[in-house]
mmCIF file of C-alpha atoms and ligand atoms in Angstrom:
data_model
loop_
_atom_site.group_PDB
_atom_site.id
_atom_site.type_symbol
_atom_site.label_atom_id
_atom_site.label_comp_id
_atom_site.label_asym_id
_atom_site.label_seq_id
_atom_site.Cartn_x
_atom_site.Cartn_y
_atom_site.Cartn_z
ATOM 1 C CA MET A 1341 87.744 -34.796 26.810
ATOM 2 C CA GLN A 1342 88.612 -35.998 23.305
ATOM 3 C CA LEU A 1343 91.954 -37.768 23.250
ATOM 4 C CA HIS A 1344 93.049 -37.338 19.631
ATOM 5 C CA ASN A 1345 95.202 -34.270 20.440
ATOM 6 C CA LYS A 1346 96.097 -35.058 24.053
ATOM 7 C CA LYS A 1347 99.336 -36.057 25.771
ATOM 8 C CA VAL A 1348 98.758 -38.744 28.368
ATOM 9 C CA PHE A 1349 101.023 -39.591 31.309
ATOM 10 C CA ILE A 1350 100.343 -43.049 32.793
ATOM 11 C CA THR A 1351 101.957 -44.162 36.088
ATOM 12 C CA GLY A 1352 102.258 -47.818 37.107
ATOM 13 C CA CYS A 1353 101.703 -48.736 33.469
ATOM 14 C CA GLY A 1354 103.647 -52.009 33.668
ATOM 15 C CA GLY A 1355 101.020 -53.535 35.990
ATOM 16 C CA MET A 1356 97.822 -55.502 35.396
ATOM 17 C CA LEU A 1357 95.630 -52.516 34.640
ATOM 18 C CA GLY A 1358 98.336 -50.535 32.826
ATOM 19 C CA ASN A 1359 98.887 -53.470 30.516
ATOM 20 C CA ALA A 1360 95.281 -53.213 29.298
ATOM 21 C CA ILE A 1361 95.027 -49.443 29.352
ATOM 22 C CA TYR A 1362 98.200 -48.688 27.393
ATOM 23 C CA PRO A 1363 97.117 -50.103 23.997
ATOM 24 C CA TYR A 1364 93.736 -48.338 24.194
ATOM 25 C CA PHE A 1365 95.331 -44.962 24.810
ATOM 26 C CA LYS A 1366 98.164 -45.610 22.363
ATOM 27 C CA ALA A 1367 95.584 -46.122 19.621
ATOM 28 C CA ARG A 1368 93.832 -42.836 20.396
ATOM 29 C CA ALA A 1369 96.231 -40.297 21.877
ATOM 30 C CA PRO A 1370 99.231 -38.927 19.929
ATOM 31 C CA GLU A 1371 101.757 -39.083 22.771
ATOM 32 C CA ILE A 1372 101.993 -41.301 25.813
ATOM 33 C CA LEU A 1373 104.508 -41.250 28.656
ATOM 34 C CA ALA A 1374 104.179 -44.628 30.389
ATOM 35 C CA ILE A 1375 106.232 -45.211 33.526
ATOM 36 C CA ASP A 1376 106.772 -47.859 36.185
ATOM 37 C CA ILE A 1377 109.248 -48.573 38.945
ATOM 38 C CA VAL A 1378 110.488 -51.890 37.563
ATOM 39 C CA ILE A 1379 110.807 -51.844 33.807
ATOM 40 C CA GLU A 1380 113.264 -54.634 33.005
ATOM 41 C CA GLN A 1381 110.915 -57.523 33.808
ATOM 42 C CA HIS A 1382 108.264 -56.138 31.457
ATOM 43 C CA GLU A 1383 110.539 -56.055 28.375
ATOM 44 C CA LYS A 1384 108.500 -53.240 26.860
ATOM 45 C CA ASP A 1385 110.432 -50.545 25.059
ATOM 46 C CA TRP A 1386 107.587 -48.054 25.586
ATOM 47 C CA LEU A 1387 107.888 -48.260 29.377
ATOM 48 C CA ASN A 1388 110.108 -45.704 31.157
ATOM 49 C CA TYR A 1389 111.509 -45.710 34.673
ATOM 50 C CA LEU A 1390 110.054 -43.296 37.224
ATOM 51 C CA ASP A 1391 109.478 -43.710 40.960
ATOM 52 C CA VAL A 1392 106.328 -41.813 41.930
ATOM 53 C CA ARG A 1393 107.655 -41.472 45.501
ATOM 54 C CA GLU A 1394 110.268 -39.033 44.145
ATOM 55 C CA PRO A 1395 108.707 -35.553 43.778
ATOM 56 C CA GLU A 1396 111.611 -34.239 41.695
ATOM 57 C CA GLN A 1397 111.173 -37.024 39.144
ATOM 58 C CA LEU A 1398 107.469 -36.192 38.920
ATOM 59 C CA LYS A 1399 108.154 -32.476 38.458
ATOM 60 C CA LYS A 1400 110.683 -33.245 35.719
ATOM 61 C CA ALA A 1401 108.162 -35.456 33.906
ATOM 62 C CA PHE A 1402 105.524 -32.702 34.026
ATOM 63 C CA ARG A 1403 108.043 -30.063 32.889
ATOM 64 C CA GLU A 1404 109.424 -32.071 29.985
ATOM 65 C CA PHE A 1405 106.353 -34.015 28.818
ATOM 66 C CA GLN A 1406 103.645 -31.428 29.624
ATOM 67 C CA PRO A 1407 100.725 -33.866 29.869
ATOM 68 C CA ASP A 1408 97.078 -32.949 29.310
ATOM 69 C CA LEU A 1409 95.843 -35.990 31.209
ATOM 70 C CA VAL A 1410 97.395 -38.105 33.978
ATOM 71 C CA LEU A 1411 96.238 -41.645 34.715
ATOM 72 C CA HIS A 1412 97.668 -42.462 38.128
ATOM 73 C CA LEU A 1413 97.710 -46.252 38.486
ATOM 74 C CA ALA A 1414 100.989 -46.756 40.372
ATOM 75 C CA ALA A 1415 100.452 -48.251 43.803
ATOM 76 C CA LEU A 1416 101.710 -50.723 46.333
ATOM 77 C CA VAL A 1417 98.858 -53.215 46.013
ATOM 78 C CA ASP A 1418 100.241 -56.087 48.101
ATOM 79 C CA VAL A 1419 98.010 -55.914 51.170
ATOM 80 C CA GLU A 1420 100.416 -57.827 53.414
ATOM 81 C CA ARG A 1421 103.389 -55.683 52.343
ATOM 82 C CA CYS A 1422 101.432 -52.493 53.055
ATOM 83 C CA GLU A 1423 100.697 -53.732 56.578
ATOM 84 C CA GLN A 1424 104.378 -54.554 57.161
ATOM 85 C CA ASP A 1425 105.636 -51.236 55.797
ATOM 86 C CA PRO A 1426 102.913 -48.623 56.295
ATOM 87 C CA ALA A 1427 105.349 -45.753 55.694
ATOM 88 C CA ASP A 1428 106.135 -47.015 52.204
ATOM 89 C CA ALA A 1429 102.443 -47.684 51.561
ATOM 90 C CA GLU A 1430 101.600 -44.110 52.598
ATOM 91 C CA SER A 1431 104.417 -42.690 50.496
ATOM 92 C CA THR A 1432 103.550 -44.738 47.379
ATOM 93 C CA ASN A 1433 99.768 -44.686 47.584
ATOM 94 C CA ALA A 1434 98.890 -41.404 49.293
ATOM 95 C CA THR A 1435 101.759 -38.888 49.242
ATOM 96 C CA SER A 1436 102.587 -39.530 45.574
ATOM 97 C CA THR A 1437 98.905 -39.097 44.748
ATOM 98 C CA ARG A 1438 98.800 -35.737 46.537
ATOM 99 C CA ASN A 1439 101.984 -34.625 44.744
ATOM 100 C CA ILE A 1440 100.577 -35.615 41.355
ATOM 101 C CA ALA A 1441 97.265 -33.890 42.105
ATOM 102 C CA GLU A 1442 99.135 -30.689 43.021
ATOM 103 C CA LEU A 1443 101.161 -30.821 39.797
ATOM 104 C CA CYS A 1444 97.938 -31.380 37.846
ATOM 105 C CA GLU A 1445 96.309 -28.409 39.549
ATOM 106 C CA GLN A 1446 99.322 -26.150 38.902
ATOM 107 C CA ASN A 1447 99.489 -27.162 35.234
ATOM 108 C CA GLY A 1448 95.787 -27.325 34.341
ATOM 109 C CA VAL A 1449 95.899 -31.101 33.857
ATOM 110 C CA THR A 1450 93.001 -33.532 34.325
ATOM 111 C CA MET A 1451 93.735 -36.438 36.681
ATOM 112 C CA VAL A 1452 92.359 -39.951 36.867
ATOM 113 C CA TYR A 1453 93.155 -41.647 40.174
ATOM 114 C CA ILE A 1454 92.532 -45.365 40.463
ATOM 115 C CA SER A 1455 91.399 -46.147 43.991
ATOM 116 C CA THR A 1456 89.842 -49.400 45.213
ATOM 117 C CA GLY A 1457 86.531 -50.899 46.272
ATOM 118 C CA GLY A 1458 88.454 -52.014 49.348
ATOM 119 C CA VAL A 1459 87.960 -48.575 50.955
ATOM 120 C CA PHE A 1460 84.680 -49.800 52.519
ATOM 121 C CA ASP A 1461 84.579 -51.781 55.765
ATOM 122 C CA GLY A 1462 82.466 -54.548 54.223
ATOM 123 C CA LYS A 1463 79.675 -54.383 56.792
ATOM 124 C CA LYS A 1464 76.946 -53.194 54.434
ATOM 125 C CA ASP A 1465 74.245 -55.703 53.587
ATOM 126 C CA GLY A 1466 74.222 -55.172 49.834
ATOM 127 C CA PHE A 1467 76.118 -53.380 47.081
ATOM 128 C CA TYR A 1468 78.128 -50.227 47.814
ATOM 129 C CA THR A 1469 77.407 -47.132 45.730
ATOM 130 C CA GLU A 1470 79.439 -43.954 45.384
ATOM 131 C CA ASP A 1471 77.222 -42.396 48.097
ATOM 132 C CA ASP A 1472 78.384 -44.820 50.794
ATOM 133 C CA GLN A 1473 80.968 -43.666 53.305
ATOM 134 C CA PRO A 1474 84.403 -45.367 53.116
ATOM 135 C CA ASN A 1475 85.816 -46.788 56.345
ATOM 136 C CA PRO A 1476 89.065 -48.613 55.535
ATOM 137 C CA ILE A 1477 90.028 -51.565 57.742
ATOM 138 C CA MET A 1478 93.613 -52.131 56.555
ATOM 139 C CA VAL A 1479 96.681 -50.067 55.688
ATOM 140 C CA TYR A 1480 96.413 -50.603 51.916
ATOM 141 C CA ALA A 1481 92.822 -49.358 51.806
ATOM 142 C CA GLN A 1482 93.536 -46.508 54.233
ATOM 143 C CA THR A 1483 96.402 -45.223 52.076
ATOM 144 C CA LYS A 1484 94.304 -45.506 48.901
ATOM 145 C CA TYR A 1485 91.517 -43.599 50.643
ATOM 146 C CA ASP A 1486 94.022 -40.968 51.814
ATOM 147 C CA GLY A 1487 94.903 -40.607 48.124
ATOM 148 C CA GLU A 1488 91.216 -40.037 47.308
ATOM 149 C CA LEU A 1489 90.925 -37.343 49.966
ATOM 150 C CA ALA A 1490 94.035 -35.573 48.647
ATOM 151 C CA VAL A 1491 92.753 -35.571 45.061
ATOM 152 C CA ARG A 1492 89.367 -34.163 46.115
ATOM 153 C CA GLU A 1493 91.021 -31.498 48.237
ATOM 154 C CA VAL A 1494 93.564 -30.334 45.670
ATOM 155 C CA LEU A 1495 92.034 -30.668 42.228
ATOM 156 C CA LYS A 1496 88.630 -30.050 40.701
ATOM 157 C CA ARG A 1497 89.202 -31.702 37.325
ATOM 158 C CA HIS A 1498 89.525 -35.255 38.577
ATOM 159 C CA TYR A 1499 88.046 -38.699 38.269
ATOM 160 C CA ILE A 1500 88.409 -41.072 41.218
ATOM 161 C CA ILE A 1501 87.601 -44.581 40.077
ATOM 162 C CA ARG A 1502 87.132 -47.644 42.250
ATOM 163 C CA PRO A 1503 87.614 -51.046 40.596
ATOM 164 C CA GLY A 1504 86.823 -54.336 42.328
ATOM 165 C CA TRP A 1505 88.940 -57.506 42.314
ATOM 166 C CA MET A 1506 91.285 -56.919 39.386
ATOM 167 C CA VAL A 1507 91.377 -59.488 36.569
ATOM 168 C CA GLY A 1508 93.887 -59.103 33.751
ATOM 169 C CA GLY A 1509 97.488 -58.929 32.672
ATOM 170 C CA GLY A 1510 97.915 -62.490 31.356
ATOM 171 C CA PRO A 1511 100.326 -65.160 32.641
ATOM 172 C CA ASN A 1512 103.367 -62.880 32.991
ATOM 173 C CA ILE A 1513 101.799 -59.915 34.795
ATOM 174 C CA ASP A 1514 98.677 -61.256 36.513
ATOM 175 C CA HIS A 1515 99.460 -61.705 40.211
ATOM 176 C CA LYS A 1516 95.994 -61.920 41.675
ATOM 177 C CA PHE A 1517 93.319 -64.495 42.415
ATOM 178 C CA VAL A 1518 92.519 -65.684 38.881
ATOM 179 C CA LYS A 1519 96.179 -66.476 38.245
ATOM 180 C CA LEU A 1520 96.434 -68.314 41.593
ATOM 181 C CA ILE A 1521 93.576 -70.615 40.596
ATOM 182 C CA LEU A 1522 94.840 -71.118 37.040
ATOM 183 C CA GLN A 1523 98.287 -71.926 38.390
ATOM 184 C CA GLN A 1524 96.815 -74.728 40.506
ATOM 185 C CA ILE A 1525 94.980 -76.093 37.465
ATOM 186 C CA ARG A 1526 98.242 -75.972 35.499
ATOM 187 C CA GLU A 1527 100.044 -77.844 38.286
ATOM 188 C CA GLY A 1528 97.472 -80.648 38.037
ATOM 189 C CA LYS A 1529 95.934 -80.114 41.486
ATOM 190 C CA LYS A 1530 92.970 -82.399 42.090
ATOM 191 C CA THR A 1531 91.530 -80.312 44.928
ATOM 192 C CA ILE A 1532 91.177 -76.537 45.089
ATOM 193 C CA HIS A 1533 90.161 -74.675 48.251
ATOM 194 C CA ALA A 1534 88.476 -71.271 48.057
ATOM 195 C CA VAL A 1535 86.708 -69.080 50.589
ATOM 196 C CA THR A 1536 82.995 -68.464 50.800
ATOM 197 C CA ASP A 1537 83.094 -65.622 53.342
ATOM 198 C CA LYS A 1538 84.466 -62.897 51.037
ATOM 199 C CA ILE A 1539 82.184 -61.548 48.349
ATOM 200 C CA GLY A 1540 83.066 -58.998 45.698
ATOM 201 C CA THR A 1541 83.048 -58.166 42.031
ATOM 202 C CA PRO A 1542 85.795 -59.172 39.614
ATOM 203 C CA THR A 1543 86.773 -56.331 37.287
ATOM 204 C CA TYR A 1544 88.259 -57.161 33.902
ATOM 205 C CA THR A 1545 90.945 -54.670 32.897
ATOM 206 C CA HIS A 1546 89.869 -54.541 29.216
ATOM 207 C CA ASP A 1547 86.261 -53.734 30.117
ATOM 208 C CA PHE A 1548 87.627 -51.158 32.530
ATOM 209 C CA ALA A 1549 89.771 -49.511 29.826
ATOM 210 C CA MET A 1550 86.797 -49.318 27.424
ATOM 211 C CA THR A 1551 84.513 -47.847 30.052
ATOM 212 C CA LEU A 1552 87.147 -45.360 31.158
ATOM 213 C CA PHE A 1553 87.152 -43.936 27.612
ATOM 214 C CA ALA A 1554 83.425 -43.498 27.660
ATOM 215 C CA LEU A 1555 83.681 -41.722 31.009
ATOM 216 C CA LEU A 1556 86.468 -39.383 29.904
ATOM 217 C CA GLU A 1557 84.356 -38.282 26.946
ATOM 218 C CA THR A 1558 81.606 -37.055 29.275
ATOM 219 C CA ASP A 1559 83.760 -34.518 31.182
ATOM 220 C CA LYS A 1560 81.616 -35.393 34.214
ATOM 221 C CA TYR A 1561 84.266 -35.295 36.907
ATOM 222 C CA GLY A 1562 83.782 -37.110 40.207
ATOM 223 C CA THR A 1563 83.947 -40.467 41.941
ATOM 224 C CA TYR A 1564 82.839 -43.610 40.106
ATOM 225 C CA HIS A 1565 82.641 -47.315 40.770
ATOM 226 C CA MET A 1566 83.794 -49.362 37.771
ATOM 227 C CA VAL A 1567 83.332 -53.091 38.388
ATOM 228 C CA GLY A 1568 81.974 -56.083 36.518
ATOM 229 C CA LYS A 1569 78.247 -56.753 36.762
ATOM 230 C CA GLY A 1570 77.042 -59.030 39.561
ATOM 231 C CA ALA A 1571 78.918 -60.469 42.493
ATOM 232 C CA GLY A 1572 80.433 -63.704 43.701
ATOM 233 C CA THR A 1573 82.477 -65.173 46.521
ATOM 234 C CA ARG A 1574 86.069 -66.191 45.944
ATOM 235 C CA PHE A 1575 84.704 -69.749 45.806
ATOM 236 C CA ASP A 1576 82.218 -68.782 43.056
ATOM 237 C CA VAL A 1577 85.025 -67.228 41.025
ATOM 238 C CA ALA A 1578 87.311 -70.257 41.476
ATOM 239 C CA ARG A 1579 84.508 -72.655 40.478
ATOM 240 C CA GLU A 1580 83.753 -70.557 37.399
ATOM 241 C CA ILE A 1581 87.408 -70.681 36.326
ATOM 242 C CA VAL A 1582 87.595 -74.457 36.796
ATOM 243 C CA ASP A 1583 84.407 -74.812 34.756
ATOM 244 C CA ILE A 1584 85.618 -72.499 31.968
ATOM 245 C CA CYS A 1585 88.804 -74.557 31.724
ATOM 246 C CA GLY A 1586 86.840 -77.796 31.466
ATOM 247 C CA TYR A 1587 87.976 -79.396 34.731
ATOM 248 C CA SER A 1588 84.707 -79.467 36.702
ATOM 249 C CA ASP A 1589 84.588 -83.267 36.641
ATOM 250 C CA GLU A 1590 88.203 -83.735 37.683
ATOM 251 C CA ILE A 1591 88.890 -81.078 40.296
ATOM 252 C CA LYS A 1592 87.173 -81.214 43.661
ATOM 253 C CA MET A 1593 86.202 -77.759 44.902
ATOM 254 C CA VAL A 1594 86.281 -77.316 48.662
ATOM 255 C CA GLU A 1595 84.524 -74.455 50.445
ATOM 256 C CA VAL A 1596 86.547 -72.954 53.298
ATOM 257 C CA SER A 1597 86.505 -69.827 55.435
ATOM 258 C CA SER A 1598 89.240 -67.162 55.358
ATOM 259 C CA ASP A 1599 90.853 -68.778 58.432
ATOM 260 C CA TYR A 1600 92.092 -71.538 56.135
ATOM 261 C CA PHE A 1601 94.451 -69.061 54.400
ATOM 262 C CA THR A 1602 95.512 -67.016 57.437
ATOM 263 C CA LYS A 1603 99.139 -68.106 57.128
ATOM 264 C CA ASP A 1604 99.479 -66.841 53.530
ATOM 265 C CA PHE A 1605 97.078 -63.882 53.822
ATOM 266 C CA PRO A 1606 97.108 -62.790 57.483
ATOM 267 C CA VAL A 1607 95.614 -59.331 56.954
ATOM 268 C CA PRO A 1608 91.813 -59.365 57.283
ATOM 269 C CA ARG A 1609 89.973 -58.176 54.165
ATOM 270 C CA PRO A 1610 86.442 -56.698 54.114
ATOM 271 C CA ASP A 1611 83.792 -59.451 53.988
ATOM 272 C CA ASN A 1612 81.778 -57.557 51.422
ATOM 273 C CA GLU A 1613 83.372 -55.719 48.491
ATOM 274 C CA ARG A 1614 80.276 -55.727 46.284
ATOM 275 C CA LEU A 1615 80.134 -52.488 44.322
ATOM 276 C CA MET A 1616 77.532 -51.181 41.922
ATOM 277 C CA ASN A 1617 78.260 -48.747 39.086
ATOM 278 C CA ALA A 1618 75.542 -46.280 40.022
ATOM 279 C CA GLY A 1619 77.395 -43.264 38.588
ATOM 280 C CA LEU A 1620 78.087 -44.942 35.240
ATOM 281 C CA GLU A 1621 74.471 -46.142 35.056
ATOM 282 C CA ALA A 1622 73.233 -42.588 35.636
ATOM 283 C CA LEU A 1623 75.377 -41.395 32.712
ATOM 284 C CA GLY A 1624 74.205 -44.312 30.525
ATOM 285 C CA ILE A 1625 77.767 -45.522 29.897
ATOM 286 C CA ASN A 1626 78.042 -48.672 31.983
ATOM 287 C CA LYS A 1627 79.902 -50.964 29.571
ATOM 288 C CA MET A 1628 81.081 -53.404 32.253
ATOM 289 C CA ARG A 1629 80.013 -56.959 31.395
ATOM 290 C CA PRO A 1630 78.878 -59.625 33.881
ATOM 291 C CA TRP A 1631 82.035 -60.875 35.587
ATOM 292 C CA GLN A 1632 81.478 -64.475 34.431
ATOM 293 C CA VAL A 1633 81.420 -63.374 30.765
ATOM 294 C CA ALA A 1634 84.479 -61.173 31.214
ATOM 295 C CA ILE A 1635 86.538 -63.869 32.961
ATOM 296 C CA ARG A 1636 85.641 -66.375 30.255
ATOM 297 C CA ASP A 1637 86.836 -63.887 27.646
ATOM 298 C CA TYR A 1638 90.041 -63.252 29.603
ATOM 299 C CA ILE A 1639 90.879 -66.938 30.018
ATOM 300 C CA LYS A 1640 90.182 -67.727 26.373
ATOM 301 C CA ARG A 1641 92.405 -64.837 25.284
ATOM 302 C CA GLU A 1642 95.302 -65.270 27.687
ATOM 303 C CA TYR A 1643 95.236 -68.762 29.173
ATOM 304 C CA ALA A 1644 93.873 -71.020 26.427
ATOM 305 C CA ASP A 1645 96.753 -73.456 26.954
ATOM 306 C CA TYR A 1646 95.822 -73.857 30.647
ATOM 307 C CA CYS A 1647 92.433 -75.259 29.599
ATOM 308 C CA LYS A 1648 91.119 -78.508 28.148
ATOM 309 C CA ARG A 1649 88.651 -76.811 25.839
HETATM 310 N N1 NAP B 2880 94.927 -55.442 41.938
HETATM 311 C C1 NAP B 2880 93.693 -55.246 42.405
HETATM 312 O O1 NAP B 2880 92.972 -56.211 42.755
HETATM 313 C C2 NAP B 2880 93.148 -53.849 42.520
HETATM 314 C C3 NAP B 2880 91.839 -53.694 42.939
HETATM 315 C C4 NAP B 2880 91.318 -52.412 43.028
HETATM 316 C C5 NAP B 2880 92.104 -51.325 42.708
HETATM 317 N N2 NAP B 2880 93.387 -51.486 42.313
HETATM 318 C C6 NAP B 2880 94.177 -50.302 41.979
HETATM 319 O O2 NAP B 2880 94.373 -50.309 40.575
HETATM 320 C C7 NAP B 2880 95.621 -49.688 40.251
HETATM 321 C C8 NAP B 2880 96.411 -50.586 39.320
HETATM 322 O O3 NAP B 2880 96.727 -51.782 40.035
HETATM 323 P P1 NAP B 2880 97.063 -53.161 39.321
HETATM 324 O O4 NAP B 2880 95.994 -54.107 39.666
HETATM 325 O O5 NAP B 2880 97.413 -52.935 37.886
HETATM 326 O O6 NAP B 2880 98.333 -53.580 40.202
HETATM 327 P P2 NAP B 2880 99.827 -53.810 39.744
HETATM 328 O O7 NAP B 2880 99.853 -54.846 38.685
HETATM 329 O O8 NAP B 2880 100.614 -54.061 40.991
HETATM 330 O O9 NAP B 2880 100.226 -52.409 39.108
HETATM 331 C C9 NAP B 2880 100.710 -51.326 39.846
HETATM 332 C C10 NAP B 2880 102.040 -50.931 39.249
HETATM 333 O O10 NAP B 2880 102.575 -49.796 39.967
HETATM 334 C C11 NAP B 2880 103.962 -50.028 40.130
HETATM 335 N N3 NAP B 2880 104.549 -49.255 41.215
HETATM 336 C C12 NAP B 2880 104.601 -49.567 42.542
HETATM 337 N N4 NAP B 2880 105.277 -48.616 43.208
HETATM 338 C C13 NAP B 2880 105.649 -47.692 42.297
HETATM 339 C C14 NAP B 2880 106.394 -46.491 42.370
HETATM 340 N N5 NAP B 2880 106.882 -46.064 43.537
HETATM 341 N N6 NAP B 2880 106.609 -45.781 41.246
HETATM 342 C C15 NAP B 2880 106.113 -46.215 40.055
HETATM 343 N N7 NAP B 2880 105.419 -47.348 39.907
HETATM 344 C C16 NAP B 2880 105.190 -48.082 41.023
HETATM 345 C C17 NAP B 2880 104.010 -51.518 40.419
HETATM 346 O O11 NAP B 2880 105.324 -52.003 40.312
HETATM 347 P P3 NAP B 2880 105.716 -53.315 41.209
HETATM 348 O O12 NAP B 2880 104.865 -54.414 40.685
HETATM 349 O O13 NAP B 2880 107.164 -53.484 40.955
HETATM 350 O O14 NAP B 2880 105.388 -52.966 42.632
HETATM 351 C C18 NAP B 2880 103.066 -52.060 39.357
HETATM 352 O O15 NAP B 2880 103.712 -52.283 38.122
HETATM 353 C C19 NAP B 2880 96.310 -49.415 41.594
HETATM 354 O O16 NAP B 2880 96.196 -48.060 41.891
HETATM 355 C C20 NAP B 2880 95.559 -50.263 42.589
HETATM 356 O O17 NAP B 2880 95.561 -49.692 43.889
HETATM 357 C C21 NAP B 2880 93.926 -52.739 42.193
#
């Protein structure tokens, strides 16, 4: 698909990934409809309100905007919240995805559904490829996987893409691990704890946006992993961030197990979320950089004032 004459509808566009994807598409596609559920906090005049749990609002958007391509990013990503309110998680992550897929099918629209590497149970000894069988172990992952199943069932012209641990958004939007570590650096913490029993692959939103373009141009529909190159534990990622910011000599890094954070993050995550971009490699379009390089780039761009050098 070439984007120069396409109308693109992006859901959840105020979030970490949407924040990186929007400028890329804006520069290439003539018309964008970007929506999110909370728009005030983002202070972006290009962001419109729409709740993807409301089928009538979705139908209206399709009728009035008539998209050629839908990028469905909107999701309830807070793992603990999904566990506490599984009905809302199902409605936001799975039912809305089915409804969007059906609208795409009825209107001849191509759909990109962003799933998660968290759909696997984490028991594999090695990197997951697109051929491995998902087996979600928590509500968030189950509802995202239900979304995958709906898309595959309803619509042929689809891409299902699984990122790893998301990195991006900058200080105002980032609400994930990298921000948590940078926040502690900013607060002057002298000791940072991070777990060694969870391994995965950070995924920088800008690399993701670039690679998504390359994939869309191929018209090779299907399921793809799209993660940074390599793998690391949460501890490895935290240590890398401290090093990038120039605080290795001042901050003591302490290795802990997930039990240490049970109070804040009670829902068990998969031990292994290592993914490999086998599908992208086969197409010769794997533009995802090693995660260490991507995180360095991200911190230098967005958090320079959190760092010493
Ligand atoms: N974050 C990760 O580590 C990660 C990893 C793998 C895959 N993913 C997937 O990547 C996609 C993008 O996630 P992200 O990292 O950019 O997370 P994010 O920053 O939370 O973005 C998701 C956006 O969707 C919005 N949203 C939630 N419910 C909605 C609704 N009913 N209607 C419209 N918008 C709604 C959220 O608003 P609120 O913030 O107000 O809820 C948020 O702005 C998601 O599909 C997610 O499942 C994320």
